[in-house]
Amino acid sequence: MTKTLAAFAALALVAAPLTSATSAAVAQTAPAPAPLTVNSPIKALLANPATKAILDKHLPGLANHPALPQFQDMTLTQVMPMSQGAVTAEIIAAIDTDIKALPAR
C-alpha cells in the first residue's frame, strides 16, 4: 500500500509540469478569431464597438431597427435586396473601406 501511494505521489509530481506545459501549448495554438468584414453577420458587426460605429455612420438607426432580430444573422449583402434601397452596393463598399482601415486587432 505504501508503495502504491508513493507511486501516485511521484506520478503527480511528474504529471503536473506536463499538464501545465501542455495547457500553455494549447493556449498558444488556439486560432485567432476571424477578422470582421462586410461578409460577417450584422450582429457580429454590431457587437464590436469599432464596426458598430462604422455601421452607425453609414446606416444610422440600424442597431435600433425594429426588425433587427429578423436580419441580424444575415450579411449586409443578403439584406440589400430586401432593404428597399436603404442598403446599397455603394454603402456596403464604403463600410468595407472603413472596416479595412481599422487598426489590426
PDB file of N, CA and C in Angstrom:
ATOM      1  N   MET A   1       0.830  -1.195   0.000  1.00  0.00           N
ATOM      2  CA  MET A   1       0.000   0.000   0.000  1.00  0.00           C
ATOM      3  C   MET A   1       0.872   1.257   0.000  1.00  0.00           C
ATOM      4  N   THR A   2       1.918   1.251   0.782  1.00  0.00           N
ATOM      5  CA  THR A   2       2.800   2.409   0.848  1.00  0.00           C
ATOM      6  C   THR A   2       3.477   2.637  -0.494  1.00  0.00           C
ATOM      7  N   LYS A   3       3.857   1.536  -1.171  1.00  0.00           N
ATOM      8  CA  LYS A   3       4.475   1.671  -2.486  1.00  0.00           C
ATOM      9  C   LYS A   3       3.498   2.300  -3.475  1.00  0.00           C
ATOM     10  N   THR A   4       2.221   1.927  -3.397  1.00  0.00           N
ATOM     11  CA  THR A   4       1.217   2.465  -4.297  1.00  0.00           C
ATOM     12  C   THR A   4       1.040   3.955  -4.077  1.00  0.00           C
ATOM     13  N   LEU A   5       0.961   4.372  -2.813  1.00  0.00           N
ATOM     14  CA  LEU A   5       0.816   5.799  -2.513  1.00  0.00           C
ATOM     15  C   LEU A   5       2.032   6.577  -2.985  1.00  0.00           C
ATOM     16  N   ALA A   6       3.205   6.006  -2.782  1.00  0.00           N
ATOM     17  CA  ALA A   6       4.428   6.675  -3.218  1.00  0.00           C
ATOM     18  C   ALA A   6       4.456   6.782  -4.743  1.00  0.00           C
ATOM     19  N   ALA A   7       3.990   5.759  -5.426  1.00  0.00           N
ATOM     20  CA  ALA A   7       3.973   5.782  -6.888  1.00  0.00           C
ATOM     21  C   ALA A   7       3.016   6.861  -7.397  1.00  0.00           C
ATOM     22  N   PHE A   8       1.835   6.971  -6.771  1.00  0.00           N
ATOM     23  CA  PHE A   8       0.883   8.013  -7.177  1.00  0.00           C
ATOM     24  C   PHE A   8       1.429   9.407  -6.891  1.00  0.00           C
ATOM     25  N   ALA A   9       2.107   9.553  -5.750  1.00  0.00           N
ATOM     26  CA  ALA A   9       2.683  10.857  -5.424  1.00  0.00           C
ATOM     27  C   ALA A   9       3.757  11.227  -6.434  1.00  0.00           C
ATOM     28  N   ALA A  10       4.585  10.275  -6.818  1.00  0.00           N
ATOM     29  CA  ALA A  10       5.634  10.538  -7.804  1.00  0.00           C
ATOM     30  C   ALA A  10       5.016  10.857  -9.165  1.00  0.00           C
ATOM     31  N   LEU A  11       3.980  10.122  -9.512  1.00  0.00           N
ATOM     32  CA  LEU A  11       3.299  10.374 -10.786  1.00  0.00           C
ATOM     33  C   LEU A  11       2.699  11.774 -10.811  1.00  0.00           C
ATOM     34  N   ALA A  12       2.109  12.199  -9.698  1.00  0.00           N
ATOM     35  CA  ALA A  12       1.513  13.535  -9.624  1.00  0.00           C
ATOM     36  C   ALA A  12       2.581  14.606  -9.799  1.00  0.00           C
ATOM     37  N   LEU A  13       3.751  14.386  -9.216  1.00  0.00           N
ATOM     38  CA  LEU A  13       4.833  15.361  -9.340  1.00  0.00           C
ATOM     39  C   LEU A  13       5.343  15.448 -10.782  1.00  0.00           C
ATOM     40  N   VAL A  14       5.391  14.323 -11.456  1.00  0.00           N
ATOM     41  CA  VAL A  14       5.872  14.308 -12.835  1.00  0.00           C
ATOM     42  C   VAL A  14       4.811  14.863 -13.781  1.00  0.00           C
ATOM     43  N   ALA A  15       3.548  14.525 -13.569  1.00  0.00           N
ATOM     44  CA  ALA A  15       2.478  14.918 -14.476  1.00  0.00           C
ATOM     45  C   ALA A  15       2.117  16.394 -14.357  1.00  0.00           C
ATOM     46  N   ALA A  16       2.259  16.972 -13.200  1.00  0.00           N
ATOM     47  CA  ALA A  16       1.864  18.372 -13.005  1.00  0.00           C
ATOM     48  C   ALA A  16       2.583  19.313 -13.969  1.00  0.00           C
ATOM     49  N   PRO A  17       3.917  19.234 -14.090  1.00  0.00           N
ATOM     50  CA  PRO A  17       4.576  20.134 -15.041  1.00  0.00           C
ATOM     51  C   PRO A  17       4.161  19.854 -16.489  1.00  0.00           C
ATOM     52  N   LEU A  18       3.914  18.593 -16.818  1.00  0.00           N
ATOM     53  CA  LEU A  18       3.493  18.277 -18.177  1.00  0.00           C
ATOM     54  C   LEU A  18       2.124  18.878 -18.466  1.00  0.00           C
ATOM     55  N   THR A  19       1.248  18.803 -17.490  1.00  0.00           N
ATOM     56  CA  THR A  19      -0.088  19.357 -17.669  1.00  0.00           C
ATOM     57  C   THR A  19      -0.006  20.861 -17.883  1.00  0.00           C
ATOM     58  N   SER A  20       0.796  21.553 -17.113  1.00  0.00           N
ATOM     59  CA  SER A  20       0.937  22.999 -17.265  1.00  0.00           C
ATOM     60  C   SER A  20       1.534  23.340 -18.624  1.00  0.00           C
ATOM     61  N   ALA A  21       2.550  22.603 -19.022  1.00  0.00           N
ATOM     62  CA  ALA A  21       3.189  22.867 -20.314  1.00  0.00           C
ATOM     63  C   ALA A  21       2.224  22.581 -21.452  1.00  0.00           C
ATOM     64  N   THR A  22       1.489  21.492 -21.325  1.00  0.00           N
ATOM     65  CA  THR A  22       0.529  21.147 -22.365  1.00  0.00           C
ATOM     66  C   THR A  22      -0.553  22.209 -22.469  1.00  0.00           C
ATOM     67  N   SER A  23      -1.051  22.684 -21.337  1.00  0.00           N
ATOM     68  CA  SER A  23      -2.078  23.728 -21.347  1.00  0.00           C
ATOM     69  C   SER A  23      -1.551  24.998 -22.003  1.00  0.00           C
ATOM     70  N   ALA A  24      -0.328  25.354 -21.706  1.00  0.00           N
ATOM     71  CA  ALA A  24       0.251  26.556 -22.290  1.00  0.00           C
ATOM     72  C   ALA A  24       0.402  26.401 -23.800  1.00  0.00           C
ATOM     73  N   ALA A  25       0.821  25.205 -24.243  1.00  0.00           N
ATOM     74  CA  ALA A  25       0.978  24.978 -25.684  1.00  0.00           C
ATOM     75  C   ALA A  25      -0.361  25.045 -26.393  1.00  0.00           C
ATOM     76  N   VAL A  26      -1.396  24.495 -25.781  1.00  0.00           N
ATOM     77  CA  VAL A  26      -2.727  24.534 -26.384  1.00  0.00           C
ATOM     78  C   VAL A  26      -3.224  25.973 -26.455  1.00  0.00           C
ATOM     79  N   ALA A  27      -2.989  26.750 -25.406  1.00  0.00           N
ATOM     80  CA  ALA A  27      -3.437  28.139 -25.394  1.00  0.00           C
ATOM     81  C   ALA A  27      -2.737  28.949 -26.477  1.00  0.00           C
ATOM     82  N   GLN A  28      -1.483  28.640 -26.743  1.00  0.00           N
ATOM     83  CA  GLN A  28      -0.735  29.388 -27.744  1.00  0.00           C
ATOM     84  C   GLN A  28      -1.147  29.028 -29.165  1.00  0.00           C
ATOM     85  N   THR A  29      -1.684  27.840 -29.369  1.00  0.00           N
ATOM     86  CA  THR A  29      -2.030  27.422 -30.710  1.00  0.00           C
ATOM     87  C   THR A  29      -3.505  27.639 -31.044  1.00  0.00           C
ATOM     88  N   ALA A  30      -4.276  28.193 -30.116  1.00  0.00           N
ATOM     89  CA  ALA A  30      -5.686  28.449 -30.402  1.00  0.00           C
ATOM     90  C   ALA A  30      -5.788  29.461 -31.534  1.00  0.00           C
ATOM     91  N   PRO A  31      -6.656  29.202 -32.506  1.00  0.00           N
ATOM     92  CA  PRO A  31      -6.760  30.131 -33.636  1.00  0.00           C
ATOM     93  C   PRO A  31      -7.339  31.471 -33.207  1.00  0.00           C
ATOM     94  N   ALA A  32      -6.854  32.508 -33.828  1.00  0.00           N
ATOM     95  CA  ALA A  32      -7.368  33.852 -33.556  1.00  0.00           C
ATOM     96  C   ALA A  32      -8.747  33.975 -34.188  1.00  0.00           C
ATOM     97  N   PRO A  33      -9.612  34.778 -33.583  1.00  0.00           N
ATOM     98  CA  PRO A  33     -10.932  34.948 -34.197  1.00  0.00           C
ATOM     99  C   PRO A  33     -10.796  35.582 -35.580  1.00  0.00           C
ATOM    100  N   ALA A  34     -11.683  35.190 -36.451  1.00  0.00           N
ATOM    101  CA  ALA A  34     -11.655  35.725 -37.815  1.00  0.00           C
ATOM    102  C   ALA A  34     -11.933  37.222 -37.784  1.00  0.00           C
ATOM    103  N   PRO A  35     -11.222  37.992 -38.583  1.00  0.00           N
ATOM    104  CA  PRO A  35     -11.481  39.432 -38.605  1.00  0.00           C
ATOM    105  C   PRO A  35     -12.874  39.717 -39.169  1.00  0.00           C
ATOM    106  N   LEU A  36     -13.469  40.783 -38.694  1.00  0.00           N
ATOM    107  CA  LEU A  36     -14.790  41.175 -39.173  1.00  0.00           C
ATOM    108  C   LEU A  36     -14.679  41.818 -40.545  1.00  0.00           C
ATOM    109  N   THR A  37     -15.640  41.497 -41.398  1.00  0.00           N
ATOM    110  CA  THR A  37     -15.703  42.055 -42.746  1.00  0.00           C
ATOM    111  C   THR A  37     -17.167  42.357 -43.063  1.00  0.00           C
ATOM    112  N   VAL A  38     -17.417  42.914 -44.230  1.00  0.00           N
ATOM    113  CA  VAL A  38     -18.803  43.150 -44.635  1.00  0.00           C
ATOM    114  C   VAL A  38     -19.536  41.832 -44.857  1.00  0.00           C
ATOM    115  N   ASN A  39     -18.807  40.730 -44.902  1.00  0.00           N
ATOM    116  CA  ASN A  39     -19.421  39.408 -45.044  1.00  0.00           C
ATOM    117  C   ASN A  39     -19.700  38.748 -43.695  1.00  0.00           C
ATOM    118  N   SER A  40     -19.421  39.450 -42.614  1.00  0.00           N
ATOM    119  CA  SER A  40     -19.745  38.953 -41.281  1.00  0.00           C
ATOM    120  C   SER A  40     -21.228  39.194 -41.011  1.00  0.00           C
ATOM    121  N   PRO A  41     -21.823  38.396 -40.132  1.00  0.00           N
ATOM    122  CA  PRO A  41     -23.220  38.674 -39.769  1.00  0.00           C
ATOM    123  C   PRO A  41     -23.356  40.066 -39.156  1.00  0.00           C
ATOM    124  N   ILE A  42     -24.470  40.695 -39.409  1.00  0.00           N
ATOM    125  CA  ILE A  42     -24.712  42.046 -38.901  1.00  0.00           C
ATOM    126  C   ILE A  42     -24.583  42.087 -37.381  1.00  0.00           C
ATOM    127  N   LYS A  43     -25.064  41.040 -36.685  1.00  0.00           N
ATOM    128  CA  LYS A  43     -24.973  41.057 -35.225  1.00  0.00           C
ATOM    129  C   LYS A  43     -23.518  41.050 -34.760  1.00  0.00           C
ATOM    130  N   ALA A  44     -22.616  40.415 -35.507  1.00  0.00           N
ATOM    131  CA  ALA A  44     -21.197  40.436 -35.148  1.00  0.00           C
ATOM    132  C   ALA A  44     -20.618  41.829 -35.357  1.00  0.00           C
ATOM    133  N   LEU A  45     -21.023  42.493 -36.426  1.00  0.00           N
ATOM    134  CA  LEU A  45     -20.552  43.859 -36.679  1.00  0.00           C
ATOM    135  C   LEU A  45     -21.064  44.815 -35.605  1.00  0.00           C
ATOM    136  N   LEU A  46     -22.296  44.609 -35.156  1.00  0.00           N
ATOM    137  CA  LEU A  46     -22.863  45.484 -34.124  1.00  0.00           C
ATOM    138  C   LEU A  46     -22.287  45.196 -32.744  1.00  0.00           C
ATOM    139  N   ALA A  47     -21.792  43.991 -32.525  1.00  0.00           N
ATOM    140  CA  ALA A  47     -21.231  43.620 -31.221  1.00  0.00           C
ATOM    141  C   ALA A  47     -19.851  44.224 -30.979  1.00  0.00           C
ATOM    142  N   ASN A  48     -19.180  44.607 -32.053  1.00  0.00           N
ATOM    143  CA  ASN A  48     -17.848  45.200 -31.947  1.00  0.00           C
ATOM    144  C   ASN A  48     -17.984  46.723 -31.988  1.00  0.00           C
ATOM    145  N   PRO A  49     -17.479  47.430 -30.973  1.00  0.00           N
ATOM    146  CA  PRO A  49     -17.652  48.894 -30.945  1.00  0.00           C
ATOM    147  C   PRO A  49     -17.117  49.621 -32.185  1.00  0.00           C
ATOM    148  N   ALA A  50     -15.991  49.182 -32.719  1.00  0.00           N
ATOM    149  CA  ALA A  50     -15.401  49.873 -33.877  1.00  0.00           C
ATOM    150  C   ALA A  50     -16.259  49.677 -35.127  1.00  0.00           C
ATOM    151  N   THR A  51     -16.693  48.455 -35.382  1.00  0.00           N
ATOM    152  CA  THR A  51     -17.507  48.223 -36.577  1.00  0.00           C
ATOM    153  C   THR A  51     -18.935  48.730 -36.381  1.00  0.00           C
ATOM    154  N   LYS A  52     -19.410  48.750 -35.145  1.00  0.00           N
ATOM    155  CA  LYS A  52     -20.736  49.336 -34.874  1.00  0.00           C
ATOM    156  C   LYS A  52     -20.720  50.824 -35.225  1.00  0.00           C
ATOM    157  N   ALA A  53     -19.649  51.509 -34.867  1.00  0.00           N
ATOM    158  CA  ALA A  53     -19.538  52.934 -35.183  1.00  0.00           C
ATOM    159  C   ALA A  53     -19.565  53.158 -36.698  1.00  0.00           C
ATOM    160  N   ILE A  54     -18.949  52.250 -37.437  1.00  0.00           N
ATOM    161  CA  ILE A  54     -18.954  52.357 -38.903  1.00  0.00           C
ATOM    162  C   ILE A  54     -20.372  52.147 -39.439  1.00  0.00           C
ATOM    163  N   LEU A  55     -21.066  51.145 -38.910  1.00  0.00           N
ATOM    164  CA  LEU A  55     -22.446  50.924 -39.347  1.00  0.00           C
ATOM    165  C   LEU A  55     -23.325  52.115 -38.986  1.00  0.00           C
ATOM    166  N   ASP A  56     -23.119  52.671 -37.786  1.00  0.00           N
ATOM    167  CA  ASP A  56     -23.899  53.848 -37.380  1.00  0.00           C
ATOM    168  C   ASP A  56     -23.649  55.030 -38.321  1.00  0.00           C
ATOM    169  N   LYS A  57     -22.432  55.150 -38.806  1.00  0.00           N
ATOM    170  CA  LYS A  57     -22.073  56.234 -39.722  1.00  0.00           C
ATOM    171  C   LYS A  57     -22.792  56.090 -41.069  1.00  0.00           C
ATOM    172  N   HIS A  58     -22.784  54.880 -41.607  1.00  0.00           N
ATOM    173  CA  HIS A  58     -23.322  54.661 -42.956  1.00  0.00           C
ATOM    174  C   HIS A  58     -24.791  54.225 -42.977  1.00  0.00           C
ATOM    175  N   LEU A  59     -25.233  53.606 -41.899  1.00  0.00           N
ATOM    176  CA  LEU A  59     -26.618  53.131 -41.807  1.00  0.00           C
ATOM    177  C   LEU A  59     -27.201  53.529 -40.453  1.00  0.00           C
ATOM    178  N   PRO A  60     -27.377  54.834 -40.230  1.00  0.00           N
ATOM    179  CA  PRO A  60     -27.863  55.282 -38.925  1.00  0.00           C
ATOM    180  C   PRO A  60     -29.206  54.624 -38.585  1.00  0.00           C
ATOM    181  N   GLY A  61     -29.306  54.202 -37.338  1.00  0.00           N
ATOM    182  CA  GLY A  61     -30.539  53.583 -36.863  1.00  0.00           C
ATOM    183  C   GLY A  61     -30.594  52.076 -37.038  1.00  0.00           C
ATOM    184  N   LEU A  62     -29.629  51.498 -37.718  1.00  0.00           N
ATOM    185  CA  LEU A  62     -29.643  50.057 -37.949  1.00  0.00           C
ATOM    186  C   LEU A  62     -29.668  49.280 -36.628  1.00  0.00           C
ATOM    187  N   ALA A  63     -28.871  49.706 -35.669  1.00  0.00           N
ATOM    188  CA  ALA A  63     -28.785  48.987 -34.395  1.00  0.00           C
ATOM    189  C   ALA A  63     -30.104  48.986 -33.636  1.00  0.00           C
ATOM    190  N   ASN A  64     -30.962  49.950 -33.917  1.00  0.00           N
ATOM    191  CA  ASN A  64     -32.254  50.046 -33.226  1.00  0.00           C
ATOM    192  C   ASN A  64     -33.437  49.701 -34.125  1.00  0.00           C
ATOM    193  N   HIS A  65     -33.155  49.157 -35.301  1.00  0.00           N
ATOM    194  CA  HIS A  65     -34.235  48.832 -36.247  1.00  0.00           C
ATOM    195  C   HIS A  65     -35.165  47.790 -35.616  1.00  0.00           C
ATOM    196  N   PRO A  66     -36.475  48.006 -35.688  1.00  0.00           N
ATOM    197  CA  PRO A  66     -37.396  47.060 -35.054  1.00  0.00           C
ATOM    198  C   PRO A  66     -37.330  45.640 -35.623  1.00  0.00           C
ATOM    199  N   ALA A  67     -36.904  45.491 -36.853  1.00  0.00           N
ATOM    200  CA  ALA A  67     -36.820  44.158 -37.459  1.00  0.00           C
ATOM    201  C   ALA A  67     -35.431  43.530 -37.315  1.00  0.00           C
ATOM    202  N   LEU A  68     -34.537  44.159 -36.553  1.00  0.00           N
ATOM    203  CA  LEU A  68     -33.165  43.645 -36.403  1.00  0.00           C
ATOM    204  C   LEU A  68     -33.133  42.158 -36.055  1.00  0.00           C
ATOM    205  N   PRO A  69     -33.947  41.675 -35.137  1.00  0.00           N
ATOM    206  CA  PRO A  69     -33.886  40.236 -34.837  1.00  0.00           C
ATOM    207  C   PRO A  69     -34.135  39.344 -36.058  1.00  0.00           C
ATOM    208  N   GLN A  70     -34.825  39.864 -37.047  1.00  0.00           N
ATOM    209  CA  GLN A  70     -35.128  39.065 -38.231  1.00  0.00           C
ATOM    210  C   GLN A  70     -33.979  39.022 -39.232  1.00  0.00           C
ATOM    211  N   PHE A  71     -33.082  40.018 -39.189  1.00  0.00           N
ATOM    212  CA  PHE A  71     -31.992  40.029 -40.178  1.00  0.00           C
ATOM    213  C   PHE A  71     -30.604  40.099 -39.562  1.00  0.00           C
ATOM    214  N   GLN A  72     -30.479  40.045 -38.256  1.00  0.00           N
ATOM    215  CA  GLN A  72     -29.175  40.193 -37.609  1.00  0.00           C
ATOM    216  C   GLN A  72     -28.193  39.062 -37.932  1.00  0.00           C
ATOM    217  N   ASP A  73     -28.689  37.912 -38.310  1.00  0.00           N
ATOM    218  CA  ASP A  73     -27.793  36.808 -38.668  1.00  0.00           C
ATOM    219  C   ASP A  73     -27.386  36.843 -40.138  1.00  0.00           C
ATOM    220  N   MET A  74     -27.882  37.801 -40.879  1.00  0.00           N
ATOM    221  CA  MET A  74     -27.576  37.937 -42.304  1.00  0.00           C
ATOM    222  C   MET A  74     -26.403  38.906 -42.496  1.00  0.00           C
ATOM    223  N   THR A  75     -25.824  38.877 -43.686  1.00  0.00           N
ATOM    224  CA  THR A  75     -24.787  39.849 -44.034  1.00  0.00           C
ATOM    225  C   THR A  75     -25.455  41.061 -44.678  1.00  0.00           C
ATOM    226  N   LEU A  76     -24.690  42.117 -44.826  1.00  0.00           N
ATOM    227  CA  LEU A  76     -25.227  43.314 -45.486  1.00  0.00           C
ATOM    228  C   LEU A  76     -25.655  43.017 -46.920  1.00  0.00           C
ATOM    229  N   THR A  77     -24.886  42.203 -47.617  1.00  0.00           N
ATOM    230  CA  THR A  77     -25.229  41.844 -48.992  1.00  0.00           C
ATOM    231  C   THR A  77     -26.537  41.063 -49.047  1.00  0.00           C
ATOM    232  N   GLN A  78     -26.763  40.214 -48.069  1.00  0.00           N
ATOM    233  CA  GLN A  78     -28.010  39.448 -48.036  1.00  0.00           C
ATOM    234  C   GLN A  78     -29.210  40.343 -47.741  1.00  0.00           C
ATOM    235  N   VAL A  79     -29.003  41.381 -46.956  1.00  0.00           N
ATOM    236  CA  VAL A  79     -30.088  42.290 -46.583  1.00  0.00           C
ATOM    237  C   VAL A  79     -30.405  43.271 -47.718  1.00  0.00           C
ATOM    238  N   MET A  80     -29.412  43.581 -48.529  1.00  0.00           N
ATOM    239  CA  MET A  80     -29.558  44.611 -49.559  1.00  0.00           C
ATOM    240  C   MET A  80     -30.825  44.467 -50.408  1.00  0.00           C
ATOM    241  N   PRO A  81     -31.151  43.303 -50.979  1.00  0.00           N
ATOM    242  CA  PRO A  81     -32.323  43.236 -51.866  1.00  0.00           C
ATOM    243  C   PRO A  81     -33.657  43.513 -51.167  1.00  0.00           C
ATOM    244  N   MET A  82     -33.709  43.286 -49.872  1.00  0.00           N
ATOM    245  CA  MET A  82     -34.972  43.499 -49.157  1.00  0.00           C
ATOM    246  C   MET A  82     -34.995  44.796 -48.355  1.00  0.00           C
ATOM    247  N   SER A  83     -33.969  45.634 -48.531  1.00  0.00           N
ATOM    248  CA  SER A  83     -33.862  46.852 -47.723  1.00  0.00           C
ATOM    249  C   SER A  83     -34.575  48.053 -48.333  1.00  0.00           C
ATOM    250  N   GLN A  84     -35.211  47.872 -49.460  1.00  0.00           N
ATOM    251  CA  GLN A  84     -35.920  48.959 -50.148  1.00  0.00           C
ATOM    252  C   GLN A  84     -34.997  50.153 -50.420  1.00  0.00           C
ATOM    253  N   GLY A  85     -33.765  49.849 -50.792  1.00  0.00           N
ATOM    254  CA  GLY A  85     -32.814  50.891 -51.149  1.00  0.00           C
ATOM    255  C   GLY A  85     -32.024  51.479 -49.997  1.00  0.00           C
ATOM    256  N   ALA A  86     -32.293  51.042 -48.766  1.00  0.00           N
ATOM    257  CA  ALA A  86     -31.561  51.579 -47.611  1.00  0.00           C
ATOM    258  C   ALA A  86     -30.124  51.066 -47.574  1.00  0.00           C
ATOM    259  N   VAL A  87     -29.905  49.848 -48.049  1.00  0.00           N
ATOM    260  CA  VAL A  87     -28.562  49.269 -48.116  1.00  0.00           C
ATOM    261  C   VAL A  87     -28.249  49.084 -49.598  1.00  0.00           C
ATOM    262  N   THR A  88     -27.243  49.817 -50.046  1.00  0.00           N
ATOM    263  CA  THR A  88     -26.851  49.746 -51.460  1.00  0.00           C
ATOM    264  C   THR A  88     -25.436  49.184 -51.577  1.00  0.00           C
ATOM    265  N   ALA A  89     -25.064  48.822 -52.796  1.00  0.00           N
ATOM    266  CA  ALA A  89     -23.701  48.344 -53.043  1.00  0.00           C
ATOM    267  C   ALA A  89     -22.685  49.425 -52.682  1.00  0.00           C
ATOM    268  N   GLU A  90     -23.043  50.685 -52.926  1.00  0.00           N
ATOM    269  CA  GLU A  90     -22.128  51.796 -52.607  1.00  0.00           C
ATOM    270  C   GLU A  90     -21.933  51.927 -51.100  1.00  0.00           C
ATOM    271  N   ILE A  91     -23.006  51.772 -50.347  1.00  0.00           N
ATOM    272  CA  ILE A  91     -22.892  51.854 -48.889  1.00  0.00           C
ATOM    273  C   ILE A  91     -22.058  50.689 -48.362  1.00  0.00           C
ATOM    274  N   ILE A  92     -22.305  49.507 -48.887  1.00  0.00           N
ATOM    275  CA  ILE A  92     -21.517  48.341 -48.458  1.00  0.00           C
ATOM    276  C   ILE A  92     -20.039  48.548 -48.796  1.00  0.00           C
ATOM    277  N   ALA A  93     -19.751  49.103 -49.952  1.00  0.00           N
ATOM    278  CA  ALA A  93     -18.356  49.374 -50.336  1.00  0.00           C
ATOM    279  C   ALA A  93     -17.720  50.388 -49.389  1.00  0.00           C
ATOM    280  N   ALA A  94     -18.465  51.409 -48.994  1.00  0.00           N
ATOM    281  CA  ALA A  94     -17.935  52.413 -48.058  1.00  0.00           C
ATOM    282  C   ALA A  94     -17.687  51.791 -46.682  1.00  0.00           C
ATOM    283  N   ILE A  95     -18.599  50.935 -46.243  1.00  0.00           N
ATOM    284  CA  ILE A  95     -18.417  50.238 -44.963  1.00  0.00           C
ATOM    285  C   ILE A  95     -17.186  49.340 -45.047  1.00  0.00           C
ATOM    286  N   ASP A  96     -17.035  48.644 -46.163  1.00  0.00           N
ATOM    287  CA  ASP A  96     -15.876  47.771 -46.371  1.00  0.00           C
ATOM    288  C   ASP A  96     -14.572  48.567 -46.290  1.00  0.00           C
ATOM    289  N   THR A  97     -14.544  49.712 -46.930  1.00  0.00           N
ATOM    290  CA  THR A  97     -13.332  50.558 -46.902  1.00  0.00           C
ATOM    291  C   THR A  97     -13.016  50.974 -45.468  1.00  0.00           C
ATOM    292  N   ASP A  98     -14.045  51.395 -44.719  1.00  0.00           N
ATOM    293  CA  ASP A  98     -13.812  51.840 -43.340  1.00  0.00           C
ATOM    294  C   ASP A  98     -13.367  50.683 -42.430  1.00  0.00           C
ATOM    295  N   ILE A  99     -13.949  49.506 -42.620  1.00  0.00           N
ATOM    296  CA  ILE A  99     -13.543  48.358 -41.802  1.00  0.00           C
ATOM    297  C   ILE A  99     -12.090  47.991 -42.104  1.00  0.00           C
ATOM    298  N   LYS A 100     -11.721  47.997 -43.379  1.00  0.00           N
ATOM    299  CA  LYS A 100     -10.338  47.665 -43.746  1.00  0.00           C
ATOM    300  C   LYS A 100      -9.343  48.693 -43.225  1.00  0.00           C
ATOM    301  N   ALA A 101      -9.809  49.912 -42.961  1.00  0.00           N
ATOM    302  CA  ALA A 101      -8.921  50.960 -42.448  1.00  0.00           C
ATOM    303  C   ALA A 101      -8.722  50.875 -40.939  1.00  0.00           C
ATOM    304  N   LEU A 102      -9.479  50.020 -40.277  1.00  0.00           N
ATOM    305  CA  LEU A 102      -9.321  49.871 -38.812  1.00  0.00           C
ATOM    306  C   LEU A 102      -7.946  49.288 -38.503  1.00  0.00           C
ATOM    307  N   PRO A 103      -7.384  49.662 -37.355  1.00  0.00           N
ATOM    308  CA  PRO A 103      -6.098  49.068 -36.974  1.00  0.00           C
ATOM    309  C   PRO A 103      -6.248  47.551 -36.792  1.00  0.00           C
ATOM    310  N   ALA A 104      -5.201  46.823 -37.101  1.00  0.00           N
ATOM    311  CA  ALA A 104      -5.219  45.372 -36.928  1.00  0.00           C
ATOM    312  C   ALA A 104      -5.443  45.033 -35.469  1.00  0.00           C
ATOM    313  N   ARG A 105      -6.239  44.001 -35.268  1.00  0.00           N
ATOM    314  CA  ARG A 105      -6.535  43.590 -33.881  1.00  0.00           C
ATOM    315  C   ARG A 105      -5.686  42.438 -33.496  1.00  0.00           C
TER     316      ARG A 105
END
